[in-house]
Amino acid sequence: MSVDGIIVAVDGPAGSGKSSVAREVALRAGLKYVDSGALYRAVTLHTMRTRGKVVEGLDFSSIIDEITLQQRYNDDGTCTTFLNGDDVSEDIRTEQIAANIGIVSDQRVVRDFINNYIRSWAADNSIIIDGRDIGTVVFPDATLKVYLDASVDERTRRRSLEYAEKGKDVDVNSIKSQIILRDTQDEDRQFGALKKANDAHYLDTSNHSREEVVTILCDMINEI
Ligand code: CDP
């Protein structure tokens, strides 16, 4: 397997296991893991901090003008996200961010802003990147495209576990409602909607362990 200049696009809905799988595959296959969702989360965090509330009609062109984004790819496969030079990797993982991210992700200017960053990073690295529109919009010519899916109940269980492991309060019903809401927002978006690319491999992970999914992806990469 040669990992020079390859782009592995992993799309799918919230809680389908994209990020944990992508991190582990990055580690095993010698790729850099780019977390596109973290960039939308960072823009949401900045908007909440500076504008108080995220509402339709905010001037998102001015908001992105105030922002510099960076990601650092760590040796353990993780990715650290910087907003205006500050590490916000922890601050962006809250339910409050998830509840407000829909409006931010709907903005064409925000999407173009983030996609420019991602494409410039990919120019210098072999990457595995997860998101919603990676295989359709950001990298339609990606080397390998995978669409990870899972049932709403399984995705709720995974997200609840993730919060519990971090010592956060877990209200399973509210997590489930938010996953359902975010699915609708992500699927109905005018630009960059969540959608399986025609040439993506579809994988329902509901009955697969993370390890099994990682192995399936690594086998696919080995065949490149
Ligand atoms: O980790 P989780 O699946 O909850 O989501 P994420 O990957 O952190 O993405 C959070 C949100 O960012 C998504 O629900 C989308 O609204 C937005 N997003 C997007 O619009 N396009 C992407 N390529 C990645 C994320």
PDB file of C-alpha atoms and ligand atoms in Angstrom, residues 11-16 18-19 35-38 40-41 93 98 101-102 105-106 111 115 118 130-134 138 159 162 182 185-186 189 191-192, ligand 1:
ATOM      1  CA  ASP A  11     -19.239  10.575   5.612  1.00  0.00           C
ATOM      2  CA  GLY A  12     -22.263   9.725   7.707  1.00  0.00           C
ATOM      3  CA  PRO A  13     -24.728  10.994  10.311  1.00  0.00           C
ATOM      4  CA  ALA A  14     -24.005  12.043  13.916  1.00  0.00           C
ATOM      5  CA  GLY A  15     -22.907   9.144  16.080  1.00  0.00           C
ATOM      6  CA  SER A  16     -22.227   6.716  13.239  1.00  0.00           C
ATOM      7  CA  LYS A  18     -16.889   8.243  11.889  1.00  0.00           C
ATOM      8  CA  SER A  19     -14.434  10.083  14.092  1.00  0.00           C
ATOM      9  CA  ASP A  35     -11.972  16.357  11.581  1.00  0.00           C
ATOM     10  CA  SER A  36     -14.203  18.614   9.473  1.00  0.00           C
ATOM     11  CA  GLY A  37     -17.018  18.644  12.050  1.00  0.00           C
ATOM     12  CA  ALA A  38     -14.620  20.163  14.594  1.00  0.00           C
ATOM     13  CA  TYR A  40     -17.955  23.749  12.100  1.00  0.00           C
ATOM     14  CA  ARG A  41     -18.011  23.366  15.872  1.00  0.00           C
ATOM     15  CA  ARG A  93     -17.642  18.926  22.362  1.00  0.00           C
ATOM     16  CA  ALA A  98     -24.427  20.599  18.795  1.00  0.00           C
ATOM     17  CA  ILE A 101     -24.443  24.177  14.902  1.00  0.00           C
ATOM     18  CA  GLY A 102     -27.220  23.682  12.341  1.00  0.00           C
ATOM     19  CA  SER A 105     -23.423  24.781   8.934  1.00  0.00           C
ATOM     20  CA  ASP A 106     -26.208  26.014   6.631  1.00  0.00           C
ATOM     21  CA  ARG A 111     -18.864  26.121   4.193  1.00  0.00           C
ATOM     22  CA  ASN A 115     -13.601  23.825   2.621  1.00  0.00           C
ATOM     23  CA  ILE A 118      -9.469  21.526   4.253  1.00  0.00           C
ATOM     24  CA  ASP A 130     -14.792  12.652   8.190  1.00  0.00           C
ATOM     25  CA  GLY A 131     -17.862  14.813   7.676  1.00  0.00           C
ATOM     26  CA  ARG A 132     -21.146  15.038   5.838  1.00  0.00           C
ATOM     27  CA  ASP A 133     -20.278  16.247   2.336  1.00  0.00           C
ATOM     28  CA  ILE A 134     -16.672  15.152   1.951  1.00  0.00           C
ATOM     29  CA  VAL A 138     -15.267  18.705  -0.770  1.00  0.00           C
ATOM     30  CA  ARG A 159     -23.159   9.317  21.962  1.00  0.00           C
ATOM     31  CA  GLU A 162     -19.119   9.084  24.885  1.00  0.00           C
ATOM     32  CA  ARG A 182     -29.493  17.017  13.470  1.00  0.00           C
ATOM     33  CA  GLN A 185     -30.882  19.533   9.453  1.00  0.00           C
ATOM     34  CA  ASP A 186     -27.924  17.725   7.880  1.00  0.00           C
ATOM     35  CA  ARG A 189     -29.264  21.537   3.977  1.00  0.00           C
ATOM     36  CA  PHE A 191     -25.442  23.303   0.306  1.00  0.00           C
ATOM     37  CA  GLY A 192     -23.314  20.419   1.559  1.00  0.00           C
TER      38      GLY A 192
HETATM   39  O1  CDP B   1     -19.404  14.095  15.859  1.00  0.00           O
HETATM   40  P1  CDP B   1     -20.757  14.345  15.249  1.00  0.00           P
HETATM   41  O2  CDP B   1     -21.158  13.268  14.315  1.00  0.00           O
HETATM   42  O3  CDP B   1     -21.775  14.750  16.232  1.00  0.00           O
HETATM   43  O4  CDP B   1     -20.676  15.595  14.367  1.00  0.00           O
HETATM   44  P2  CDP B   1     -19.459  16.382  13.803  1.00  0.00           P
HETATM   45  O5  CDP B   1     -18.749  15.569  12.779  1.00  0.00           O
HETATM   46  O6  CDP B   1     -18.676  16.973  14.908  1.00  0.00           O
HETATM   47  O7  CDP B   1     -20.260  17.531  13.016  1.00  0.00           O
HETATM   48  C1  CDP B   1     -21.091  18.408  13.719  1.00  0.00           C
HETATM   49  C2  CDP B   1     -21.972  19.162  12.742  1.00  0.00           C
HETATM   50  O8  CDP B   1     -21.156  19.936  11.862  1.00  0.00           O
HETATM   51  C3  CDP B   1     -22.870  18.352  11.825  1.00  0.00           C
HETATM   52  O9  CDP B   1     -24.103  17.982  12.408  1.00  0.00           O
HETATM   53  C4  CDP B   1     -23.086  19.329  10.661  1.00  0.00           C
HETATM   54  O10 CDP B   1     -24.078  20.277  10.985  1.00  0.00           O
HETATM   55  C5  CDP B   1     -21.760  20.035  10.598  1.00  0.00           C
HETATM   56  N1  CDP B   1     -20.874  19.481   9.566  1.00  0.00           N
HETATM   57  C6  CDP B   1     -21.124  19.813   8.256  1.00  0.00           C
HETATM   58  O11 CDP B   1     -22.089  20.503   7.967  1.00  0.00           O
HETATM   59  N2  CDP B   1     -20.277  19.367   7.274  1.00  0.00           N
HETATM   60  C7  CDP B   1     -19.226  18.598   7.573  1.00  0.00           C
HETATM   61  N3  CDP B   1     -18.402  18.221   6.595  1.00  0.00           N
HETATM   62  C8  CDP B   1     -18.968  18.238   8.898  1.00  0.00           C
HETATM   63  C9  CDP B   1     -19.822  18.676   9.885  1.00  0.00           C
END
